[in-house]
Amino acid sequence: MNTLALGPQWLDPDYLIATFGLIGVLVIVFAESGLLIGFFLPGDALLFTTGLLVTTNKLDQPLALVCFLIVLAAVIGDQVGYLFGRKVGPSLFKRPDSRLFKQENVEKAHDFFEKYGPKSLILARFVPIVRTFTPIIAGVSRMNYRSFITFNVVGGVLWGAGVTLLGALLGNVAFVHKNIELILIAIVLVSVVPIAIEFLRARGKAKKDGSAPGAPDTGRGGAPAESSRRGRHAKR
């Protein structure tokens, strides 16, 4: 099966699986689920291709075993990310940008976590970049560990097994084989749709806020917020 490399050859799912096999898939899933350096890895396309190769007997492993190991790698990856977040705490938000680390990725995951709460651990599985940083942010926020484990497992099963099974289900469809390049590109595009929507929404909000410059920041009763705060401090 020949696929179109989505970027460098070493990020092409078909190349990765052919070179490193199932072990390579598990390492990538683990890294993308909770290690800071794993945000650029092709998780969705990789899982889909893995399922497709299993059902066409080009990856000689039982599908049930493959799904179980992928889910396990995803859950353990999030677990490591959570523990890392608890350890580094707020210092993560002060870390300077580098070639492999961008502060905006942390802030994006933080906003995602704040917006969706614990269920963000499930939703973020299907959003590239965000899925890498969300468990770390959960650790920074000291999310209840029992709740984290529950949503971590559910998200790992839905994403890890779900996308792999989708690839296996479509593996015998002739159209998929003839258009695998387009299928993989479509998966990547669909996975970044949530990010694009959030970007456009934030951009629209910024324009809306900027359309009314000089508007005072008011507290309750229409009084400027700063004055309100001063009044409260004066009463103490």
Coordinates of N, CA, C and O in Angstrom, one line a residue, residues 15-197:
Y15 N 5.0 4.4 6.3 CA 6.4 4.3 6.5 C 6.8 3.9 7.9 O 7.6 3.0 8.2
L16 N 6.1 4.5 8.9 CA 6.3 4.3 10.3 C 6.0 2.8 10.7 O 6.8 2.2 11.4
I17 N 4.9 2.4 10.2 CA 4.4 1.0 10.5 C 5.3 0.0 9.8 O 5.7 -1.0 10.4
A18 N 5.7 0.2 8.6 CA 6.6 -0.7 7.8 C 8.0 -0.8 8.5 O 8.6 -1.8 8.5
T19 N 8.4 0.3 9.1 CA 9.8 0.4 9.6 C 9.8 -0.1 11.1 O 10.7 -0.9 11.4
F20 N 8.8 0.3 11.9 CA 8.9 0.0 13.3 C 7.8 -1.0 13.8 O 7.9 -1.5 14.9
G21 N 6.9 -1.3 12.9 CA 5.9 -2.3 13.3 C 4.9 -1.8 14.4 O 4.8 -0.6 14.7
L22 N 4.3 -2.8 15.1 CA 3.3 -2.5 16.1 C 4.0 -1.7 17.3 O 3.4 -0.8 17.9
I23 N 5.2 -2.1 17.6 CA 6.0 -1.4 18.7 C 6.1 0.0 18.4 O 5.9 0.9 19.3
G24 N 6.4 0.4 17.2 CA 6.5 1.8 16.9 C 5.2 2.5 17.0 O 5.1 3.7 17.5
V25 N 4.1 1.9 16.6 CA 2.7 2.5 16.8 C 2.5 2.8 18.3 O 2.0 3.9 18.6
L26 N 2.8 1.8 19.1 CA 2.5 2.0 20.6 C 3.4 3.1 21.2 O 2.9 3.9 22.0
V27 N 4.6 3.2 20.7 CA 5.5 4.2 21.3 C 5.0 5.6 20.8 O 4.9 6.6 21.6
I28 N 4.5 5.7 19.6 CA 4.0 7.0 19.1 C 2.7 7.4 19.8 O 2.5 8.5 20.2
V29 N 1.8 6.4 20.0 CA 0.6 6.7 20.7 C 0.9 7.1 22.1 O 0.2 8.1 22.6
F30 N 1.8 6.5 22.8 CA 2.2 6.8 24.1 C 2.7 8.3 24.2 O 2.3 9.1 25.0
A31 N 3.7 8.6 23.3 CA 4.3 9.9 23.2 C 3.3 11.0 22.9 O 3.3 12.1 23.6
E32 N 2.4 10.7 22.0 CA 1.4 11.8 21.6 C 0.4 12.0 22.7 O -0.3 13.1 22.7
S33 N 0.2 11.0 23.5 CA -0.9 11.1 24.6 C -0.4 11.9 25.8 O -1.3 12.3 26.6
G34 N 0.9 12.1 26.0 CA 1.2 12.8 27.3 C 2.6 13.3 27.4 O 3.0 14.0 28.4
L35 N 3.5 13.2 26.3 CA 4.8 13.7 26.4 C 4.8 15.0 25.6 O 4.3 15.1 24.5
L36 N 5.5 16.0 26.1 CA 5.5 17.4 25.4 C 6.0 17.3 24.0 O 5.6 18.1 23.2
I37 N 6.9 16.4 23.7 CA 7.5 16.3 22.4 C 6.7 15.5 21.4 O 7.0 15.4 20.3
G38 N 5.5 15.0 21.9 CA 4.7 14.2 21.0 C 3.6 14.8 20.2 O 2.9 14.2 19.5
F39 N 3.5 16.2 20.4 CA 2.3 16.9 19.8 C 2.3 16.8 18.3 O 1.2 17.0 17.7
F40 N 3.4 16.7 17.6 CA 3.5 16.7 16.1 C 3.2 15.4 15.5 O 3.2 15.3 14.2
L41 N 3.1 14.3 16.2 CA 3.0 13.0 15.7 C 1.6 12.7 15.1 O 0.6 13.2 15.5
P42 N 1.6 11.8 14.0 CA 0.3 11.6 13.2 C -0.6 10.6 13.9 O -0.9 9.5 13.3
G43 N -1.1 10.9 15.0 CA -1.9 9.9 15.7 C -3.1 9.3 15.0 O -3.3 8.1 14.9
D44 N -4.0 10.2 14.5 CA -5.2 9.7 13.9 C -5.0 8.9 12.6 O -5.5 7.8 12.5
A45 N -4.2 9.4 11.8 CA -3.8 8.7 10.5 C -3.1 7.4 10.8 O -3.3 6.4 10.1
L46 N -2.3 7.4 11.8 CA -1.5 6.2 12.2 C -2.4 5.1 12.6 O -2.3 4.0 12.2
L47 N -3.4 5.5 13.5 CA -4.3 4.4 14.0 C -5.2 3.9 12.9 O -5.4 2.7 12.8
F48 N -5.7 4.8 12.0 CA -6.5 4.3 10.9 C -5.7 3.4 10.0 O -6.2 2.3 9.6
T49 N -4.5 3.8 9.7 CA -3.7 2.9 8.8 C -3.3 1.6 9.5 O -3.3 0.5 8.8
T50 N -3.1 1.6 10.8 CA -2.9 0.4 11.6 C -4.0 -0.6 11.4 O -3.9 -1.8 11.1
G51 N -5.2 -0.1 11.6 CA -6.4 -0.9 11.5 C -6.6 -1.5 10.1 O -6.9 -2.7 9.9
L52 N -6.3 -0.6 9.1 CA -6.4 -1.1 7.7 C -5.4 -2.2 7.4 O -5.7 -3.2 6.7
L53 N -4.2 -2.0 7.9 CA -3.1 -3.0 7.6 C -3.4 -4.4 8.3 O -3.1 -5.4 7.8
V54 N -4.1 -4.3 9.5 CA -4.4 -5.5 10.2 C -5.5 -6.3 9.4 O -5.3 -7.5 9.3
T55 N -6.5 -5.6 9.0 CA -7.6 -6.3 8.3 C -7.2 -6.8 6.9 O -7.8 -7.7 6.4
T56 N -6.1 -6.3 6.3 CA -5.6 -6.8 5.0 C -4.4 -7.7 5.2 O -3.7 -8.0 4.3
N57 N -4.2 -8.1 6.5 CA -3.1 -9.1 6.8 C -1.7 -8.6 6.5 O -0.8 -9.4 6.3
K58 N -1.5 -7.3 6.4 CA -0.2 -6.7 6.2 C 0.5 -6.4 7.5 O 1.7 -6.1 7.5
L59 N -0.3 -6.5 8.6 CA 0.3 -6.4 9.9 C -0.2 -7.6 10.7 O -1.4 -7.7 11.0
D60 N 0.7 -8.5 10.9 CA 0.3 -9.9 11.3 C 0.1 -9.9 12.9 O 0.9 -10.5 13.6
Q61 N -1.0 -9.3 13.3 CA -1.4 -9.3 14.7 C -2.9 -9.3 14.8 O -3.6 -8.7 14.0
P62 N -3.4 -10.0 15.8 CA -4.9 -10.0 16.0 C -5.4 -8.6 16.2 O -4.8 -7.9 17.0
L63 N -6.5 -8.3 15.6 CA -7.1 -6.9 15.7 C -7.4 -6.6 17.2 O -7.2 -5.5 17.7
A64 N -8.0 -7.6 17.9 CA -8.3 -7.4 19.3 C -7.1 -7.0 20.2 O -7.1 -6.1 21.0
L65 N -6.0 -7.7 19.9 CA -4.8 -7.5 20.6 C -4.2 -6.1 20.3 O -3.8 -5.3 21.2
V66 N -4.3 -5.7 19.0 CA -3.8 -4.4 18.6 C -4.6 -3.3 19.2 O -4.0 -2.3 19.8
C67 N -5.9 -3.4 19.3 CA -6.7 -2.4 19.9 C -6.4 -2.3 21.4 O -6.4 -1.2 21.9
F68 N -6.3 -3.4 22.0 CA -6.0 -3.4 23.5 C -4.7 -2.7 23.8 O -4.7 -1.9 24.7
L69 N -3.7 -3.1 23.0 CA -2.4 -2.5 23.3 C -2.3 -1.0 23.0 O -1.7 -0.2 23.7
I70 N -3.1 -0.6 21.9 CA -3.1 0.9 21.6 C -3.9 1.6 22.7 O -3.4 2.7 23.1
V71 N -5.0 1.1 23.2 CA -5.7 1.7 24.3 C -4.8 1.8 25.5 O -4.8 2.9 26.2
L72 N -4.1 0.8 25.8 CA -3.2 0.7 27.0 C -2.1 1.8 26.9 O -1.9 2.5 27.8
A73 N -1.5 1.9 25.7 CA -0.5 2.9 25.5 C -1.1 4.3 25.6 O -0.4 5.2 26.2
A74 N -2.3 4.6 25.1 CA -2.9 5.9 25.2 C -3.2 6.2 26.6 O -3.0 7.4 27.1
V75 N -3.8 5.3 27.4 CA -4.1 5.5 28.8 C -2.9 5.8 29.6 O -2.8 6.7 30.4
I76 N -1.8 5.0 29.4 CA -0.6 5.2 30.2 C 0.1 6.5 29.8 O 0.6 7.2 30.7
G77 N 0.0 6.9 28.5 CA 0.5 8.2 28.1 C -0.1 9.3 28.8 O 0.6 10.2 29.3
D78 N -1.5 9.3 28.9 CA -2.2 10.4 29.6 C -1.8 10.4 31.1 O -1.7 11.4 31.7
Q79 N -1.6 9.2 31.6 CA -1.3 9.1 33.0 C 0.1 9.8 33.3 O 0.2 10.5 34.3
V80 N 1.0 9.5 32.4 CA 2.3 10.1 32.6 C 2.2 11.6 32.4 O 2.8 12.4 33.2
G81 N 1.4 12.1 31.5 CA 1.2 13.5 31.3 C 0.6 14.2 32.5 O 1.0 15.3 32.9
Y82 N -0.4 13.5 33.1 CA -1.1 14.0 34.3 C -0.1 14.1 35.5 O 0.0 15.2 36.2
L83 N 0.7 13.1 35.7 CA 1.7 13.1 36.8 C 2.8 14.2 36.5 O 3.3 14.9 37.5
F84 N 3.2 14.4 35.3 CA 4.1 15.4 34.9 C 3.5 16.8 35.2 O 4.2 17.7 35.8
G85 N 2.3 17.0 34.9 CA 1.6 18.3 35.2 C 1.5 18.6 36.7 O 1.7 19.7 37.1
R86 N 1.2 17.6 37.5 CA 1.2 17.8 38.9 C 2.6 18.1 39.5 O 2.7 18.9 40.4
K87 N 3.6 17.6 38.8 CA 4.9 17.9 39.4 C 5.5 19.2 39.0 O 6.0 20.0 39.8
V88 N 5.3 19.6 37.7 CA 5.8 20.9 37.3 C 4.9 22.1 37.7 O 5.4 23.2 37.8
G89 N 3.6 21.8 37.8 CA 2.7 22.9 38.2 C 2.7 24.1 37.4 O 2.9 24.1 36.2
P90 N 2.6 25.3 38.0 CA 2.5 26.5 37.3 C 3.7 26.9 36.5 O 3.7 27.7 35.6
S91 N 4.9 26.2 36.8 CA 6.1 26.6 36.1 C 6.0 26.3 34.6 O 6.7 26.8 33.8
L92 N 5.1 25.4 34.2 CA 4.9 25.0 32.8 C 4.4 26.3 32.0 O 4.8 26.4 30.9
F93 N 3.6 27.2 32.6 CA 3.2 28.3 31.9 C 4.2 29.4 31.8 O 4.0 30.4 31.2
K94 N 5.4 29.2 32.5 CA 6.4 30.2 32.5 C 7.6 29.7 31.6 O 8.6 30.4 31.4
R95 N 7.5 28.5 31.1 CA 8.5 27.9 30.3 C 8.7 28.7 29.0 O 7.7 28.9 28.3
P96 N 9.9 29.1 28.6 CA 10.1 29.9 27.3 C 9.9 29.0 26.1 O 10.0 27.8 26.2
D97 N 9.5 29.6 25.0 CA 9.3 28.9 23.7 C 10.7 28.3 23.2 O 11.7 28.9 23.5
S98 N 10.6 27.2 22.6 CA 11.7 26.6 21.9 C 11.2 25.9 20.6 O 10.1 26.0 20.3
R99 N 12.1 25.2 20.0 CA 11.7 24.5 18.7 C 10.6 23.5 18.9 O 9.8 23.3 18.0
L100 N 10.6 22.8 20.0 CA 9.7 21.8 20.3 C 8.6 22.2 21.3 O 7.7 21.4 21.6
F101 N 8.7 23.4 21.8 CA 7.7 23.8 22.8 C 7.2 25.2 22.5 O 8.0 26.1 22.3
K102 N 5.9 25.4 22.4 CA 5.3 26.7 22.2 C 4.3 26.9 23.3 O 3.4 26.1 23.6
Q103 N 4.4 28.1 23.9 CA 3.6 28.4 25.0 C 2.1 28.5 24.6 O 1.2 28.2 25.4
E104 N 1.9 28.9 23.4 CA 0.5 29.0 22.9 C -0.2 27.6 22.9 O -1.4 27.5 23.1
N105 N 0.5 26.5 22.7 CA -0.1 25.2 22.8 C -0.6 24.9 24.2 O -1.6 24.2 24.4
V106 N 0.2 25.3 25.2 CA -0.2 25.1 26.6 C -1.5 25.9 26.9 O -2.4 25.4 27.5
E107 N -1.5 27.2 26.4 CA -2.6 28.0 26.7 C -3.9 27.5 26.0 O -5.0 27.6 26.5
K108 N -3.7 27.0 24.8 CA -4.8 26.4 24.0 C -5.4 25.2 24.7 O -6.6 25.1 24.8
A109 N -4.6 24.4 25.2 CA -5.0 23.2 26.0 C -5.7 23.6 27.3 O -6.7 23.0 27.7
H110 N -5.1 24.7 27.9 CA -5.7 25.2 29.2 C -7.1 25.7 28.9 O -8.1 25.4 29.7
D111 N -7.3 26.5 27.9 CA -8.6 27.0 27.5 C -9.6 25.9 27.2 O -10.8 26.0 27.6
F112 N -9.1 24.9 26.5 CA -9.9 23.7 26.2 C -10.4 23.0 27.4 O -11.6 22.7 27.6
F113 N -9.5 22.8 28.4 CA -9.8 22.2 29.6 C -10.8 23.0 30.5 O -11.7 22.4 31.0
E114 N -10.5 24.3 30.5 CA -11.4 25.1 31.3 C -12.8 25.2 30.7 O -13.8 25.2 31.4
K115 N -12.9 25.1 29.4 CA -14.2 25.2 28.7 C -15.0 23.9 28.9 O -16.2 23.9 29.2
Y116 N -14.4 22.7 28.8 CA -15.1 21.5 28.7 C -15.0 20.7 30.0 O -15.7 19.6 30.2
G117 N -14.1 21.1 30.9 CA -14.0 20.4 32.2 C -13.4 19.0 32.0 O -12.7 18.7 31.1
P118 N -13.8 18.0 32.9 CA -13.3 16.7 32.8 C -13.5 16.0 31.5 O -12.7 15.2 31.0
K119 N -14.6 16.3 30.8 CA -14.9 15.6 29.6 C -13.9 16.0 28.5 O -13.9 15.4 27.4
S120 N -13.1 17.1 28.7 CA -12.1 17.5 27.8 C -11.1 16.4 27.5 O -10.5 16.3 26.5
L121 N -10.9 15.5 28.5 CA -10.0 14.4 28.4 C -10.5 13.5 27.3 O -9.7 12.7 26.7
I122 N -11.8 13.4 27.1 CA -12.3 12.6 26.0 C -12.3 13.3 24.7 O -11.8 12.8 23.6
L123 N -12.8 14.5 24.7 CA -12.9 15.3 23.4 C -11.5 15.6 22.9 O -11.3 15.6 21.6
A124 N -10.5 15.9 23.8 CA -9.2 16.3 23.3 C -8.5 15.1 22.6 O -7.6 15.4 21.8
R125 N -8.9 13.9 22.8 CA -8.3 12.8 22.1 C -8.4 12.9 20.6 O -7.5 12.4 19.9
F126 N -9.4 13.6 20.2 CA -9.7 13.7 18.7 C -9.2 15.1 18.2 O -9.5 15.4 17.0
V127 N -8.4 15.8 19.0 CA -7.9 17.1 18.5 C -6.4 17.1 18.6 O -5.8 17.1 19.7
P128 N -5.7 17.1 17.5 CA -4.2 17.1 17.5 C -3.7 18.3 18.3 O -4.3 19.3 18.4
I129 N -2.5 18.1 18.9 CA -1.8 19.0 19.7 C -2.5 19.2 21.1 O -1.9 19.0 22.1
V130 N -3.8 19.5 21.1 CA -4.6 19.6 22.3 C -4.5 18.3 23.1 O -4.4 18.3 24.3
R131 N -4.6 17.2 22.4 CA -4.7 15.9 23.1 C -3.4 15.6 23.9 O -3.3 14.9 24.9
T132 N -2.3 16.2 23.4 CA -1.0 16.0 24.1 C -0.9 16.8 25.4 O -0.4 16.3 26.4
F133 N -1.4 18.0 25.4 CA -1.3 18.9 26.5 C -2.4 18.9 27.5 O -2.2 19.3 28.7
T134 N -3.6 18.4 27.1 CA -4.7 18.4 28.0 C -4.5 17.5 29.3 O -4.8 18.0 30.4
P135 N -3.9 16.3 29.2 CA -3.7 15.6 30.5 C -2.7 16.3 31.4 O -2.7 16.2 32.6
I136 N -1.7 17.0 30.8 CA -0.7 17.8 31.5 C -1.4 18.9 32.3 O -1.2 19.2 33.5
I137 N -2.3 19.6 31.6 CA -3.1 20.7 32.2 C -4.0 20.2 33.3 O -4.1 20.8 34.3
A138 N -4.5 18.9 33.1 CA -5.3 18.3 34.2 C -4.5 18.1 35.4 O -5.0 18.3 36.5
G139 N -3.2 17.7 35.2 CA -2.4 17.5 36.4 C -2.0 18.9 37.0 O -2.0 19.0 38.3
V140 N -1.7 19.9 36.2 CA -1.5 21.2 36.8 C -2.6 21.7 37.6 O -2.5 22.3 38.6
S141 N -3.9 21.5 37.1 CA -5.1 21.9 37.8 C -5.5 21.1 39.0 O -6.5 21.3 39.6
R142 N -4.7 20.0 39.2 CA -4.9 19.1 40.4 C -6.3 18.5 40.2 O -7.1 18.4 41.2
M143 N -6.7 18.1 39.0 CA -8.0 17.4 38.8 C -8.1 16.2 39.7 O -7.1 15.5 39.9
N144 N -9.3 15.9 40.2 CA -9.5 14.7 41.1 C -9.0 13.5 40.3 O -9.4 13.2 39.2
Y145 N -8.1 12.7 41.0 CA -7.5 11.6 40.3 C -8.4 10.5 39.9 O -8.3 10.0 38.8
R146 N -9.4 10.2 40.7 CA -10.4 9.2 40.3 C -11.2 9.6 39.0 O -11.4 8.8 38.1
S147 N -11.6 10.9 39.0 CA -12.3 11.4 37.8 C -11.3 11.4 36.6 O -11.8 11.0 35.5
F148 N -10.1 11.7 36.8 CA -9.1 11.7 35.7 C -9.0 10.3 35.1 O -9.0 10.1 33.9
I149 N -8.8 9.3 36.0 CA -8.7 7.9 35.5 C -9.9 7.5 34.7 O -9.8 6.9 33.6
T150 N -11.1 7.8 35.2 CA -12.3 7.4 34.5 C -12.4 8.0 33.1 O -12.6 7.3 32.1
F151 N -12.2 9.3 33.0 CA -12.3 10.0 31.7 C -11.1 9.6 30.8 O -11.2 9.6 29.6
N152 N -9.9 9.3 31.4 CA -8.8 8.9 30.7 C -9.0 7.6 30.0 O -8.7 7.4 28.8
V153 N -9.6 6.6 30.7 CA -9.9 5.3 30.1 C -10.9 5.4 29.0 O -10.8 4.8 27.9
V154 N -12.0 6.1 29.3 CA -13.1 6.3 28.3 C -12.5 6.9 27.0 O -12.8 6.4 25.9
G155 N -11.8 8.0 27.2 CA -11.2 8.6 26.0 C -10.2 7.7 25.3 O -10.2 7.7 24.0
G156 N -9.4 7.0 26.0 CA -8.4 6.1 25.4 C -9.1 5.0 24.6 O -8.7 4.7 23.5
V157 N -10.2 4.5 25.1 CA -11.0 3.4 24.4 C -11.6 4.0 23.1 O -11.5 3.4 22.0
L158 N -12.3 5.1 23.2 CA -13.0 5.7 22.1 C -12.1 6.1 21.0 O -12.4 5.9 19.8
W159 N -11.0 6.7 21.4 CA -10.0 7.2 20.3 C -9.1 6.0 19.9 O -9.1 5.7 18.6
G160 N -8.5 5.4 20.8 CA -7.5 4.3 20.4 C -8.1 3.2 19.7 O -7.7 2.8 18.6
A161 N -9.2 2.6 20.3 CA -9.8 1.5 19.6 C -10.8 1.9 18.5 O -10.9 1.3 17.5
G162 N -11.4 3.1 18.7 CA -12.4 3.5 17.7 C -11.8 3.8 16.4 O -12.3 3.4 15.4
V163 N -10.7 4.6 16.3 CA -10.1 5.0 15.1 C -9.5 3.8 14.4 O -9.5 3.6 13.2
T164 N -8.9 2.9 15.2 CA -8.3 1.7 14.7 C -9.3 0.8 14.1 O -9.1 0.2 13.0
L165 N -10.4 0.6 14.8 CA -11.5 -0.2 14.2 C -12.1 0.4 13.0 O -12.6 -0.4 12.1
L166 N -12.2 1.7 12.9 CA -12.7 2.3 11.7 C -11.8 2.0 10.5 O -12.3 1.7 9.4
G167 N -10.5 2.0 10.7 CA -9.6 1.6 9.7 C -9.7 0.2 9.3 O -9.7 -0.2 8.1
A168 N -9.9 -0.7 10.3 CA -10.1 -2.1 10.0 C -11.5 -2.3 9.2 O -11.6 -3.2 8.3
L169 N -12.5 -1.6 9.6 CA -13.8 -1.7 9.0 C -13.8 -1.4 7.5 O -14.4 -2.0 6.7
L170 N -13.0 -0.3 7.2 CA -12.9 0.2 5.8 C -11.8 -0.5 5.1 O -11.6 -0.2 3.9
G171 N -11.1 -1.4 5.7 CA -9.9 -1.9 5.1 C -10.2 -2.8 3.9 O -9.3 -2.9 3.0
N172 N -11.4 -3.4 3.8 CA -11.7 -4.2 2.7 C -12.5 -3.5 1.6 O -13.1 -4.1 0.7
V173 N -12.7 -2.2 1.8 CA -13.5 -1.4 0.8 C -12.5 -1.0 -0.3 O -11.5 -0.3 0.0
A174 N -12.9 -1.3 -1.5 CA -12.0 -1.0 -2.7 C -11.7 0.5 -2.8 O -10.6 0.9 -3.1
F175 N -12.7 1.3 -2.6 CA -12.6 2.7 -2.7 C -11.5 3.3 -1.8 O -10.7 4.1 -2.2
V176 N -11.5 2.7 -0.6 CA -10.5 3.2 0.4 C -9.1 2.8 -0.1 O -8.1 3.7 0.0
H177 N -8.9 1.6 -0.6 CA -7.6 1.2 -1.1 C -7.1 2.1 -2.3 O -5.9 2.4 -2.4
K178 N -8.0 2.4 -3.1 CA -7.7 3.2 -4.3 C -7.4 4.7 -4.0 O -6.8 5.4 -4.8
N179 N -8.0 5.1 -2.9 CA -7.9 6.5 -2.5 C -7.4 6.7 -1.1 O -7.8 7.7 -0.4
I180 N -6.4 5.9 -0.7 CA -5.9 5.9 0.7 C -5.3 7.3 1.0 O -5.3 7.8 2.1
E181 N -4.6 7.9 0.0 CA -4.0 9.2 0.2 C -5.0 10.2 0.6 O -4.9 11.0 1.5
L182 N -6.1 10.2 -0.2 CA -7.2 11.2 0.1 C -7.9 10.9 1.5 O -8.3 11.8 2.2
I183 N -8.0 9.6 1.8 CA -8.6 9.2 3.1 C -7.8 9.8 4.2 O -8.3 10.3 5.2
L184 N -6.5 9.6 4.2 CA -5.6 10.0 5.2 C -5.6 11.6 5.4 O -5.6 12.1 6.5
I185 N -5.6 12.2 4.2 CA -5.7 13.7 4.2 C -7.0 14.2 4.9 O -7.0 15.1 5.6
A186 N -8.1 13.5 4.5 CA -9.4 13.8 5.1 C -9.4 13.6 6.6 O -10.0 14.5 7.3
I187 N -8.7 12.6 7.1 CA -8.7 12.3 8.5 C -7.9 13.5 9.2 O -8.4 14.0 10.3
V188 N -6.8 13.9 8.6 CA -6.1 15.0 9.2 C -6.9 16.3 9.2 O -6.9 17.0 10.2
L189 N -7.6 16.5 8.1 CA -8.4 17.8 8.0 C -9.5 17.8 9.0 O -9.8 18.8 9.6
V190 N -10.2 16.6 9.1 CA -11.3 16.5 10.0 C -10.8 16.7 11.5 O -11.5 17.4 12.3
S191 N -9.6 16.2 11.8 CA -9.1 16.3 13.1 C -8.7 17.7 13.5 O -8.7 18.0 14.7
V192 N -8.4 18.5 12.5 CA -8.0 19.9 12.9 C -9.2 20.9 12.8 O -9.0 22.1 13.1
V193 N -10.4 20.4 12.4 CA -11.6 21.2 12.3 C -11.9 21.9 13.6 O -12.2 23.1 13.7
P194 N -11.9 21.2 14.8 CA -12.1 21.9 16.0 C -11.2 23.0 16.3 O -11.6 24.1 16.9
I195 N -9.9 22.9 16.0 CA -8.9 23.9 16.2 C -9.3 25.1 15.3 O -9.2 26.3 15.8
A196 N -9.6 24.9 14.1 CA -10.0 25.9 13.1 C -11.2 26.7 13.6 O -11.2 27.9 13.6
I197 N -12.2 26.0 14.1 CA -13.4 26.6 14.6 C -13.1 27.5 15.8 O -13.6 28.6 15.9

